[in-house]
Tab-separated table of C-alpha atoms in Angstrom:
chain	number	residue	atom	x	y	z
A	1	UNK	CA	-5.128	13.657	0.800
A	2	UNK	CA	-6.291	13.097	4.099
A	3	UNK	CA	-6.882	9.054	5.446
A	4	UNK	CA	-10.571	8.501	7.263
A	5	UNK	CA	-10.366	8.544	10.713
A	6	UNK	CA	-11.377	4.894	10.845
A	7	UNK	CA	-8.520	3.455	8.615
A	8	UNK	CA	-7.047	1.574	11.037
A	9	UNK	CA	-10.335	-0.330	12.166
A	10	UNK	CA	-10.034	-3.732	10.616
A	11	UNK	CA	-13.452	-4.763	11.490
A	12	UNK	CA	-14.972	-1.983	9.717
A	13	UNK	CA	-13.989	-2.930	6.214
A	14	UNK	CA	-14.212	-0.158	2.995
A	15	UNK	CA	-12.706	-0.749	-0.425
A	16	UNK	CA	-14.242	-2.161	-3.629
A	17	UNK	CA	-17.982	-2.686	-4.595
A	18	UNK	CA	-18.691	-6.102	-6.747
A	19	UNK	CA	-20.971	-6.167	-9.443
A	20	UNK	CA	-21.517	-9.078	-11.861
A	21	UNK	CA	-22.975	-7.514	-15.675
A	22	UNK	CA	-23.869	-4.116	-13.528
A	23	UNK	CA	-25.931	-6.426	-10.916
A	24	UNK	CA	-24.905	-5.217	-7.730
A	25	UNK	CA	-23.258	-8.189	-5.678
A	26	UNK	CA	-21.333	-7.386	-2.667
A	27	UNK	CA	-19.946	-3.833	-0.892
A	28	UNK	CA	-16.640	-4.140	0.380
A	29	UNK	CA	-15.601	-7.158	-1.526
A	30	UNK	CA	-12.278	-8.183	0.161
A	31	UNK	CA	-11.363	-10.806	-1.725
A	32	UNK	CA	-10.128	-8.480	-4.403
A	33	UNK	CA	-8.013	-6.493	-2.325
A	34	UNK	CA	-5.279	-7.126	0.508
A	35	UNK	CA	-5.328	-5.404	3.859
A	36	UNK	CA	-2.830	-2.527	3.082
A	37	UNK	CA	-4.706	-1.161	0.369
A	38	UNK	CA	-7.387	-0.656	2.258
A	39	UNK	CA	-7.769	2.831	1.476
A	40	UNK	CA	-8.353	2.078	-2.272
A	41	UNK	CA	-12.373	2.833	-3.061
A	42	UNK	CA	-14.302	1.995	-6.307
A	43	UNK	CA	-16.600	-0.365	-8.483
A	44	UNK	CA	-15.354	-3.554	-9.913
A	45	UNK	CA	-18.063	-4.572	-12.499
A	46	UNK	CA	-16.925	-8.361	-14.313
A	47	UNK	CA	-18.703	-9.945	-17.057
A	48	UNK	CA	-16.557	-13.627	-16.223
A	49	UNK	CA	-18.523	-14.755	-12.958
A	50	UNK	CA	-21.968	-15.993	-12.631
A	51	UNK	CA	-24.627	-14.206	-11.061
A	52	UNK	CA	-25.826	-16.610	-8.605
A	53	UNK	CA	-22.344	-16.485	-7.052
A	54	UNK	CA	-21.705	-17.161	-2.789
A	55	UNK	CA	-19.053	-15.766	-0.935
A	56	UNK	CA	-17.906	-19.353	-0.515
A	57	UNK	CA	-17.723	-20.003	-4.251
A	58	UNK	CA	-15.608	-16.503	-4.263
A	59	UNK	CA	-13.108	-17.351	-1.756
A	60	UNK	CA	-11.747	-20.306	-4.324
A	61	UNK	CA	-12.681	-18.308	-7.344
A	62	UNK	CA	-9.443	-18.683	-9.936
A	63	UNK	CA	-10.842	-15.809	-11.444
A	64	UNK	CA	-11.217	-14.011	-8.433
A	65	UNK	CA	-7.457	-14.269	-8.019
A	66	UNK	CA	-6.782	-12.899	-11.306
A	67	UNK	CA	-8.929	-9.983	-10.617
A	68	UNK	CA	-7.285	-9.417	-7.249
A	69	UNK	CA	-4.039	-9.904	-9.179
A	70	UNK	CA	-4.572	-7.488	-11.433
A	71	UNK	CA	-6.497	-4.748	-9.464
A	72	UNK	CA	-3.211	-5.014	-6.991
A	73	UNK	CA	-0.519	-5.023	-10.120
A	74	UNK	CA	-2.910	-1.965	-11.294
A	75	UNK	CA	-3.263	-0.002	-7.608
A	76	UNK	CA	0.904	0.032	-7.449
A	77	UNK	CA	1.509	1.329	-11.029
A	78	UNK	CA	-0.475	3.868	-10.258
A	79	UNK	CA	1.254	4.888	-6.949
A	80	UNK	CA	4.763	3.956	-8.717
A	81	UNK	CA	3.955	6.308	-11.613
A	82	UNK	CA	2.562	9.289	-8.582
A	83	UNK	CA	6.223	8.804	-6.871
A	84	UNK	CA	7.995	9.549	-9.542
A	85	UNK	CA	6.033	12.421	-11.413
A	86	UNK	CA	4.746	14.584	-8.887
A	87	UNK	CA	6.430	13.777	-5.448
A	88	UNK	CA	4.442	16.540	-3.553
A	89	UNK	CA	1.574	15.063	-4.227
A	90	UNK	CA	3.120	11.557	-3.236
A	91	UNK	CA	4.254	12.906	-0.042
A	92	UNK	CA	0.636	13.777	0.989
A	93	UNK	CA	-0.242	10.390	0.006
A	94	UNK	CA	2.186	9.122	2.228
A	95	UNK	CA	1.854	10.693	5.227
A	96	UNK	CA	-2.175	9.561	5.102
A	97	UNK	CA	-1.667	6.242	4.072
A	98	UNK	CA	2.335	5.483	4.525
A	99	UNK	CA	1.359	2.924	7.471
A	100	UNK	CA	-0.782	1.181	5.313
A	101	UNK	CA	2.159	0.459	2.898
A	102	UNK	CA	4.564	-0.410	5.286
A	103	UNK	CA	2.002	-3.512	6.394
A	104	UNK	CA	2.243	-4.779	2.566
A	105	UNK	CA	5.881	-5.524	3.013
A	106	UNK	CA	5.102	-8.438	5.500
A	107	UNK	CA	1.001	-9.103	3.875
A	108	UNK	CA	2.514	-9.798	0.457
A	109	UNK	CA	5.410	-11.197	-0.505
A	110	UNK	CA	5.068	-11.707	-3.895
A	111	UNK	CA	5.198	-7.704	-4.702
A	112	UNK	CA	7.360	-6.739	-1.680
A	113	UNK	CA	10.218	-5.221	-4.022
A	114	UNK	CA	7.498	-2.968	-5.849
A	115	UNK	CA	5.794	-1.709	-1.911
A	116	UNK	CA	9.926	-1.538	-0.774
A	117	UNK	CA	10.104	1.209	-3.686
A	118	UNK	CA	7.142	3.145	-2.454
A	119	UNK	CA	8.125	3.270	1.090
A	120	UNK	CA	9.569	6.643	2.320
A	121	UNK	CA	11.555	6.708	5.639
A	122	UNK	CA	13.513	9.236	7.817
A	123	UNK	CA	17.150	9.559	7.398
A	124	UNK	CA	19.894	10.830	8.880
A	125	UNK	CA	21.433	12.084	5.748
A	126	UNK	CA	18.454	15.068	6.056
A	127	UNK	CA	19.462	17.268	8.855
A	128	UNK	CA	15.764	19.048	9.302
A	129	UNK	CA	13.295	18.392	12.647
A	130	UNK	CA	10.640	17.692	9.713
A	131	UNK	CA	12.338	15.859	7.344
A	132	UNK	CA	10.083	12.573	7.772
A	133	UNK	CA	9.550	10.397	5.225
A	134	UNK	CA	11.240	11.713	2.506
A	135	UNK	CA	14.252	9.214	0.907
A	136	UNK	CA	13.022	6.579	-1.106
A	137	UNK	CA	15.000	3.234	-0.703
A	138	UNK	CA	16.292	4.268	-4.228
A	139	UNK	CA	17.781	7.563	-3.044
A	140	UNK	CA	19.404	5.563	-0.532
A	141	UNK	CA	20.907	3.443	-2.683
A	142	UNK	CA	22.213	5.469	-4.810
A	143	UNK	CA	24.013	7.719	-2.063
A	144	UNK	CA	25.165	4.633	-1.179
A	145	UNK	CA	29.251	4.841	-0.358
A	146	UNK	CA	31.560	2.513	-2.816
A	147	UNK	CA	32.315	-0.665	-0.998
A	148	UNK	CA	29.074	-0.261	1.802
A	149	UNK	CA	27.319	-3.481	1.694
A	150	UNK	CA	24.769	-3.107	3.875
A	151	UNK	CA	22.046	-0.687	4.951
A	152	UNK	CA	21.192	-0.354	9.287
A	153	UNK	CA	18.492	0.884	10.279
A	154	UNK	CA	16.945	1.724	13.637
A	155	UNK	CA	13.141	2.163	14.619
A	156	UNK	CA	11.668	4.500	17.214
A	157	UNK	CA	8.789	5.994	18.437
A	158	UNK	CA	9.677	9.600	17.053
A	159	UNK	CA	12.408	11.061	14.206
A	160	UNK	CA	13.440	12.964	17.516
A	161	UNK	CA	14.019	9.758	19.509
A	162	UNK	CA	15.633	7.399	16.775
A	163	UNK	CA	18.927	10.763	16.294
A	164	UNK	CA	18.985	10.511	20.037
A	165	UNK	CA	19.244	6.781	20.102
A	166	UNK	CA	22.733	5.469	21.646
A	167	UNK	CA	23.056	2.870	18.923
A	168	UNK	CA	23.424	5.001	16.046
């Protein structure tokens, strides 16, 4: 529910513990996960890699990348499945870790369409000083008017200062 209050320090790595056959290897192994899911904790215990393994032979590890793969692929399913069935608790997440998502967009291409559909901005469709965060790019969508094209969008400091923009 609520981030750490040194999320944001990227020198001061957290995340997943490595263990080879329950042989403790390496804490905060970040070859198995990307920057913007840096808030995701845990063990990751493989029986594939050897035990005598470097962090040199784990930076061009194929297996390593089909762990980090699959741990990624696993992370978003899980947030996927938490936006759709119980969006109050999905709003929490997102207003403790929504900045960390929105990086993930630009970090990794590959799943960029899955992050897009966990991302929750401010719109001026909701008329409310504290409505922030809460249409999907889905919900957009599918307000969409027939024949619109394309979607504008503005970025501010504030919720305030983006409705009190002269551009929009």
């Amino acid at each position: 529910e609520h981030a750490p209050f040194d999320m944001r320090n990227r020198e001061e790595r957290h995340g997943l513990k490595l263990y080879i056959r329950r042989v403790f290897i390496m804490d905060n192994a970040e070859q198995l996960l990307p920057n913007y899911l840096g808030f995701v904790r845990g063990i990751v215990d493989s029986k594939d890699l050897p035990l005598n393994i470097s962090r040199e032979i784990l930076q061009n590890n194929k297996i390593i990348e089909s762990m980090r793969g699959g741990i990624v692929k696993r992370v978003l399913d899980i947030l996927e499945k938490l936006s759709q069935e119980d969006t109050a608790k999905y709003t929490k997440f997102w207003h403790a870790f929504g900045q960390l998502l929105k990086e993930g967009i630009v970090e990794d291409s590959s799943n960029k369409d899955r992050i897009a559909k966990l991302l929750r901005l401010s719109s001026t469709h909701i008329d409310s000083k504290d409505a922030c965060g809460d249409v999907s790019l889905d919900d957009y969508i599918g307000r969409m008017k027939t024949g619109q094209e394309k979607i504008y969008y503005i970025t501010a400091e504030s919720l305030t200062a983006a409705k009190n923009s002269p551009h929009l």
